[in-house]
């Protein structure tokens, strides 16, 4: 029996636990999650067609403007999320599946009818004034956060080995929330145009884009990233089960959603209405980075174990390992160590690529691993500055 070096055994265990390198396949006719997903997206698509269909021809300028503006709005979001997807590098198909769920199923299949029903209940229970002040905040955090999170649950069913950690939940949740946000914004563009009876449709689209786009920085993508990270802590699929932390994190996302939707009710007509948006946004962003930091802890540990044998062989030096598996401060320290931002970035990216190839090969040697390793050595020897 051949003894397995400790670092190699840890590497294989990290690959097994993390699911890194696993392929994603959407078409799974034998899988119940696949059909539930199709039912949700199909139902959402039909509702969307009915909603927009009646006035689509008359409100074409508003709809076209909304689709174009919020389509462009996606670009910086995707670049930002790609930057934060540095550890897991989830397949694009998986993230697209989550985005479509958030935009079509969660928005039109779940939230649109469910919100209308619950708002009617609040009006009957507390009266129209109560519903006007608090109805939105008591409705959307329940229907919309759980509706979006159902997409994460279905993705666990479709890709159980890929969706494992709180960090996976954070990234996938952000994509689901982004889909919801963009499709909801287009819906608001349409509603705005109908309220003005089609007058100045492009101007109306632009006004909605400015207000909803600015608010979107701390809206659905943020809520869902936090909520889904909490859900993954509750589920504990990676072995890191933190039920209390997960429940509190999910509640935090719902409270943020409530505060954002019922800001006028919270301010009570006082001067606070001018301050609350900025105060809530600041608290949300602090909470977001706190959750991200904790959610990424396990991913960083997996990255260290995955590159452990490369450190032993001298391909990856300890300082680079700290940078590629560490926090922002570790990458900043590495940049200072090299006295070059570009060299540090190229080496960190090359080490990350090597880790992904190792995971893809299941810890074995492959042409991809050899190429990524040679590329890292070339970069470290000054082949790229």
Coordinates of C-alpha atoms in Angstrom, one line a residue:
X1 CA 0.0 0.0 0.0
X2 CA 1.4 3.4 -1.0
X3 CA 1.4 6.1 1.6
X4 CA -0.4 9.3 0.5
X5 CA 1.5 12.4 1.5
X6 CA -0.4 14.5 4.0
X7 CA -0.7 17.5 1.6
X8 CA -2.0 15.4 -1.2
X9 CA -4.6 13.7 0.9
X10 CA -5.8 17.2 2.2
X11 CA -6.0 18.4 -1.4
X12 CA -8.2 15.5 -2.5
X13 CA -10.4 16.0 0.6
X14 CA -10.8 19.7 -0.3
X15 CA -11.7 18.8 -3.9
X16 CA -14.3 16.3 -2.7
X17 CA -15.8 18.7 -0.1
X18 CA -15.9 21.8 -2.2
X19 CA -17.1 20.2 -5.5
X20 CA -14.7 22.5 -7.4
X21 CA -14.1 21.5 -10.9
X22 CA -17.4 19.6 -11.2
X23 CA -19.3 20.2 -14.5
X24 CA -22.8 21.6 -14.6
X25 CA -25.5 20.1 -16.7
X26 CA -28.9 21.8 -16.9
X27 CA -30.9 19.2 -18.9
X28 CA -31.7 16.5 -16.3
X29 CA -35.1 14.9 -17.3
X30 CA -34.8 12.4 -14.5
X31 CA -34.5 15.1 -11.8
X32 CA -37.6 16.5 -10.1
X33 CA -35.8 19.8 -9.5
X34 CA -35.4 20.2 -13.3
X35 CA -39.1 20.0 -13.9
X36 CA -40.0 22.3 -10.9
X37 CA -37.5 24.8 -12.4
X38 CA -39.2 24.6 -15.8
X39 CA -42.6 24.9 -14.2
X40 CA -41.6 28.1 -12.4
X41 CA -39.8 29.7 -15.3
X42 CA -42.6 28.6 -17.7
X43 CA -45.3 30.0 -15.4
X44 CA -43.3 33.2 -14.9
X45 CA -42.9 33.6 -18.6
X46 CA -46.6 33.2 -19.3
X47 CA -47.5 35.7 -16.5
X48 CA -44.9 38.2 -17.9
X49 CA -46.4 37.9 -21.4
X50 CA -49.9 38.5 -20.1
X51 CA -48.7 41.4 -18.0
X52 CA -46.9 43.2 -20.8
X53 CA -48.9 41.8 -23.7
X54 CA -51.9 44.0 -23.5
X55 CA -50.1 47.3 -24.0
X56 CA -46.8 46.1 -25.4
X57 CA -47.3 47.7 -28.8
X58 CA -48.3 51.1 -27.4
X59 CA -45.6 51.1 -24.7
X60 CA -42.9 49.8 -26.9
X61 CA -40.6 52.9 -26.5
X62 CA -40.7 52.6 -22.7
X63 CA -40.2 48.8 -22.7
X64 CA -37.3 49.0 -25.3
X65 CA -35.7 51.8 -23.3
X66 CA -36.1 49.9 -20.0
X67 CA -34.6 46.7 -21.5
X68 CA -31.7 48.6 -23.1
X69 CA -30.9 50.7 -20.0
X70 CA -31.1 47.9 -17.5
X71 CA -29.3 45.5 -19.9
X72 CA -26.4 47.9 -19.9
X73 CA -26.8 48.2 -16.1
X74 CA -26.0 44.5 -15.9
X75 CA -22.4 44.9 -17.2
X76 CA -20.8 46.5 -14.2
X77 CA -22.7 44.1 -11.9
X78 CA -21.4 41.1 -13.8
X79 CA -17.9 42.4 -13.6
X80 CA -18.2 43.0 -9.9
X81 CA -19.7 39.5 -9.2
X82 CA -17.0 37.9 -11.4
X83 CA -14.4 39.6 -9.2
X84 CA -16.0 38.2 -6.1
X85 CA -16.4 34.8 -7.7
X86 CA -12.7 34.3 -7.4
X87 CA -12.7 31.2 -5.2
X88 CA -15.5 28.9 -6.5
X89 CA -15.5 30.0 -10.1
X90 CA -19.0 28.6 -10.4
X91 CA -19.9 27.6 -14.0
X92 CA -21.5 30.4 -16.1
X93 CA -24.5 28.0 -16.9
X94 CA -25.2 27.5 -13.2
X95 CA -25.2 31.3 -12.5
X96 CA -27.3 31.9 -15.6
X97 CA -29.8 29.4 -14.4
X98 CA -30.1 31.3 -11.1
X99 CA -30.4 34.6 -12.9
X100 CA -33.3 33.4 -15.0
X101 CA -35.0 32.0 -12.0
X102 CA -34.7 35.3 -10.1
X103 CA -35.9 37.3 -13.1
X104 CA -38.7 35.2 -14.5
X105 CA -39.9 32.7 -11.9
X106 CA -39.3 34.6 -8.6
X107 CA -40.6 37.9 -10.0
X108 CA -43.6 36.9 -12.1
X109 CA -44.5 33.3 -11.0
X110 CA -44.2 33.9 -7.2
X111 CA -43.8 37.6 -6.2
X112 CA -46.4 39.3 -8.5
X113 CA -49.4 37.2 -7.5
X114 CA -48.3 36.5 -3.9
X115 CA -47.6 40.2 -3.2
X116 CA -51.0 41.2 -4.5
X117 CA -52.7 38.6 -2.3
X118 CA -50.8 39.5 0.9
X119 CA -51.2 43.2 0.4
X120 CA -55.0 42.7 0.2
X121 CA -54.8 40.8 3.5
X122 CA -52.9 43.6 5.2
X123 CA -55.5 46.1 4.0
X124 CA -58.3 44.0 5.4
X125 CA -56.5 43.4 8.7
X126 CA -55.1 46.8 9.4
X127 CA -57.0 49.2 7.1
X128 CA -55.8 51.1 4.0
X129 CA -53.6 53.5 6.0
X130 CA -51.7 50.7 7.7
X131 CA -51.3 48.8 4.4
X132 CA -50.0 52.0 2.7
X133 CA -47.4 52.6 5.4
X134 CA -46.3 49.0 6.2
X135 CA -47.8 46.7 3.6
X136 CA -44.9 46.6 1.3
X137 CA -42.3 45.9 4.0
X138 CA -44.5 43.2 5.6
X139 CA -45.0 41.5 2.2
X140 CA -42.0 41.6 0.0
X141 CA -39.4 40.3 2.5
X142 CA -41.5 37.2 3.0
X143 CA -42.6 36.4 -0.6
X144 CA -39.6 37.7 -2.5
X145 CA -36.8 36.5 -0.3
X146 CA -38.2 33.0 -0.1
X147 CA -39.2 33.0 -3.7
X148 CA -35.7 33.9 -4.8
X149 CA -34.2 31.3 -2.3
X150 CA -36.3 28.6 -3.8
X151 CA -34.1 29.0 -6.9
X152 CA -31.1 28.2 -4.7
X153 CA -32.8 25.1 -3.4
X154 CA -33.6 24.0 -6.9
X155 CA -29.9 24.6 -8.0
X156 CA -28.8 22.4 -5.1
X157 CA -31.1 19.7 -6.6
X158 CA -29.6 20.3 -10.0
X159 CA -26.0 20.5 -9.0
X160 CA -25.6 19.1 -5.5
X161 CA -21.8 18.8 -5.7
X162 CA -21.4 22.4 -6.9
X163 CA -23.5 24.2 -4.4
X164 CA -21.9 23.4 -1.1
X165 CA -20.8 26.3 1.0
X166 CA -22.2 29.6 2.4
X167 CA -19.9 31.3 -0.2
X168 CA -21.7 29.4 -3.0
X169 CA -25.0 30.6 -1.6
X170 CA -23.7 34.2 -1.4
X171 CA -22.6 34.2 -5.1
X172 CA -25.6 32.3 -6.5
X173 CA -27.9 34.3 -4.4
X174 CA -26.4 37.5 -5.8
X175 CA -27.1 36.3 -9.3
X176 CA -30.7 35.3 -8.5
X177 CA -31.3 38.7 -6.8
X178 CA -29.7 40.5 -9.7
X179 CA -32.1 38.7 -12.1
X180 CA -35.1 39.7 -9.9
X181 CA -33.9 43.3 -9.7
X182 CA -33.4 43.8 -13.4
X183 CA -36.8 42.2 -14.4
X184 CA -38.6 44.1 -11.6
X185 CA -37.0 47.4 -12.8
X186 CA -38.3 46.8 -16.3
X187 CA -41.7 46.1 -14.8
X188 CA -41.5 49.5 -13.0
X189 CA -40.5 51.2 -16.3
X190 CA -43.7 49.7 -17.9
X191 CA -45.9 50.7 -14.9
X192 CA -44.4 54.3 -15.0
X193 CA -45.3 54.6 -18.6
X194 CA -48.8 53.4 -18.1
X195 CA -49.4 55.8 -15.2
X196 CA -48.4 58.7 -17.6
X197 CA -50.7 57.3 -20.3
X198 CA -47.7 56.8 -22.6
X199 CA -46.5 60.5 -22.5
X200 CA -42.7 60.9 -22.7
X201 CA -42.0 57.2 -22.5
X202 CA -38.2 57.4 -23.0
X203 CA -38.0 60.2 -20.4
X204 CA -40.0 58.1 -18.0
X205 CA -37.7 55.1 -18.7
X206 CA -34.6 57.2 -18.0
X207 CA -36.1 58.6 -14.7
X208 CA -36.9 55.0 -13.5
X209 CA -33.4 53.9 -14.5
X210 CA -31.7 56.6 -12.5
X211 CA -33.7 56.1 -9.3
X212 CA -34.0 52.3 -9.4
X213 CA -30.4 51.9 -10.7
X214 CA -29.0 54.0 -7.8
X215 CA -31.1 52.2 -5.2
X216 CA -30.3 48.8 -6.8
X217 CA -26.8 48.9 -5.4
X218 CA -28.2 48.0 -2.0
X219 CA -31.3 46.1 -3.2
X220 CA -32.2 42.6 -4.3
X221 CA -28.7 41.4 -5.2
X222 CA -27.6 42.3 -1.8
X223 CA -30.6 40.9 0.0
X224 CA -30.4 37.6 -1.8
X225 CA -26.7 37.2 -1.4
X226 CA -27.1 37.6 2.4
X227 CA -30.2 35.5 2.6
X228 CA -28.9 32.6 0.6
X229 CA -25.6 32.6 2.5
X230 CA -27.6 32.3 5.7
X231 CA -29.7 29.5 4.2
X232 CA -26.5 27.6 3.3
X233 CA -25.3 27.9 6.9
X234 CA -28.6 26.5 8.1
X235 CA -28.4 23.6 5.6
X236 CA -24.7 22.9 6.4
X237 CA -24.0 21.1 3.2
X238 CA -20.3 21.6 3.4
X239 CA -20.1 20.3 7.0
X240 CA -20.1 23.8 8.4
X241 CA -23.6 23.9 9.8
X242 CA -24.3 27.1 11.7
X243 CA -28.1 27.1 12.3
X244 CA -28.2 30.2 14.6
X245 CA -25.9 32.2 12.4
X246 CA -27.8 31.2 9.3
X247 CA -31.2 32.1 10.8
X248 CA -30.0 35.5 12.0
X249 CA -28.4 36.2 8.7
X250 CA -31.6 35.4 6.8
X251 CA -33.6 37.6 9.2
X252 CA -31.1 40.3 8.7
X253 CA -31.7 40.3 5.0
X254 CA -35.5 40.4 5.5
X255 CA -35.1 43.3 8.0
X256 CA -33.0 45.2 5.4
X257 CA -35.7 44.5 2.8
X258 CA -38.4 45.7 5.2
X259 CA -36.5 48.9 6.1
X260 CA -36.0 49.7 2.4
X261 CA -39.6 49.1 1.4
X262 CA -41.2 50.9 4.4
X263 CA -38.8 53.8 4.7
X264 CA -41.6 56.3 4.6
X265 CA -43.5 54.6 7.4
X266 CA -40.3 54.4 9.6
X267 CA -39.6 58.1 9.0
X268 CA -43.2 58.9 9.9
X269 CA -43.2 62.1 7.8
X270 CA -40.2 63.5 9.6
X271 CA -36.8 64.8 8.4
X272 CA -35.5 61.3 8.8
X273 CA -36.8 60.4 5.3
X274 CA -33.8 62.4 3.9
X275 CA -31.3 60.6 6.0
X276 CA -32.6 57.0 6.1
X277 CA -31.7 55.9 2.6
X278 CA -28.0 56.7 3.2
X279 CA -28.0 55.3 6.8
X280 CA -29.7 52.0 5.7
X281 CA -27.4 51.7 2.7
X282 CA -24.3 52.1 4.9
X283 CA -25.5 49.5 7.4
X284 CA -26.4 47.1 4.6
X285 CA -23.0 47.4 2.9
X286 CA -21.2 46.8 6.2
X287 CA -23.3 43.8 6.8
X288 CA -22.7 42.6 3.3
X289 CA -18.9 42.6 3.6
X290 CA -19.2 41.0 7.1
X291 CA -21.2 38.1 5.7
X292 CA -19.0 37.8 2.7
X293 CA -15.9 37.6 4.9
X294 CA -17.3 34.9 7.0
X295 CA -18.8 33.0 4.1
X296 CA -15.5 32.9 2.3
X297 CA -13.6 31.5 5.2
X298 CA -14.2 27.9 4.2
X299 CA -13.4 28.6 0.6
X300 CA -10.0 30.2 1.6
X301 CA -9.2 27.1 3.7
X302 CA -10.0 24.8 0.7
X303 CA -7.8 27.0 -1.6
X304 CA -4.9 26.5 0.8
X305 CA -5.4 22.8 1.0
X306 CA -5.8 22.6 -2.8
X307 CA -2.5 24.4 -3.4
X308 CA -0.7 22.7 -0.5
X309 CA 1.3 20.2 -2.7
X310 CA 2.3 23.0 -5.0
X311 CA 3.8 24.8 -2.0
X312 CA 5.7 21.7 -1.0
X313 CA 7.1 21.3 -4.5
X314 CA 8.1 25.0 -4.6
X315 CA 5.8 26.1 -7.5
X316 CA 3.8 28.3 -5.1
X317 CA 5.6 30.3 -2.5
X318 CA 4.0 30.8 0.9
X319 CA 3.5 34.5 0.3
X320 CA 1.6 33.8 -2.9
X321 CA -0.5 31.2 -1.2
X322 CA -1.5 33.7 1.5
X323 CA -2.4 36.2 -1.2
X324 CA -4.5 33.8 -3.4
X325 CA -6.3 32.3 -0.4
X326 CA -6.5 35.4 1.8
X327 CA -8.4 38.6 2.2
X328 CA -8.0 42.0 0.6
X329 CA -5.3 42.9 3.2
X330 CA -3.3 39.8 2.3
X331 CA -3.4 40.7 -1.4
X332 CA -2.4 44.3 -0.5
X333 CA 0.5 42.9 1.5
X334 CA 1.6 40.8 -1.4
X335 CA 1.5 43.8 -3.7
X336 CA 3.8 45.7 -1.3
X337 CA 6.0 42.6 -1.1
X338 CA 6.5 42.6 -4.9
X339 CA 6.5 46.4 -5.2
X340 CA 4.2 45.9 -8.2
X341 CA 0.4 45.8 -8.5
X342 CA 0.5 44.2 -12.0
X343 CA 3.0 41.5 -11.0
X344 CA 1.0 40.6 -7.9
X345 CA -2.3 40.5 -9.9
X346 CA -0.8 38.2 -12.6
X347 CA 0.7 35.8 -10.1
X348 CA -2.5 35.6 -8.0
X349 CA -4.6 35.0 -11.2
X350 CA -2.2 32.4 -12.4
X351 CA -2.2 30.6 -9.0
X352 CA -6.0 30.7 -9.0
X353 CA -6.1 29.2 -12.5
X354 CA -3.7 26.4 -11.4
X355 CA -6.0 25.7 -8.4
X356 CA -9.0 25.5 -10.8
X357 CA -7.2 23.1 -13.1
X358 CA -6.1 20.9 -10.2
X359 CA -9.7 20.7 -9.1
X360 CA -10.9 20.0 -12.6
X361 CA -8.5 17.1 -12.8
X362 CA -9.5 15.8 -9.4
X363 CA -6.0 16.2 -8.0
X364 CA -4.4 14.2 -10.8
X365 CA -1.9 15.4 -13.3
X366 CA -3.4 16.5 -16.6
X367 CA -2.5 18.6 -19.6
X368 CA -4.4 21.5 -18.1
X369 CA -2.6 21.3 -14.8
X370 CA 0.8 21.1 -16.5
X371 CA -0.1 24.2 -18.7
X372 CA -1.4 26.2 -15.7
X373 CA 1.7 25.3 -13.6
X374 CA 4.1 26.2 -16.4
X375 CA 2.2 29.5 -16.9
X376 CA 2.5 30.3 -13.2
X377 CA 6.3 29.5 -13.2
X378 CA 6.7 31.7 -16.3
X379 CA 4.9 34.6 -14.7
X380 CA 6.9 34.3 -11.5
X381 CA 10.1 34.2 -13.5
X382 CA 9.2 37.5 -15.1
X383 CA 7.7 36.4 -18.3
X384 CA 4.8 38.7 -17.7
X385 CA 4.9 42.0 -15.9

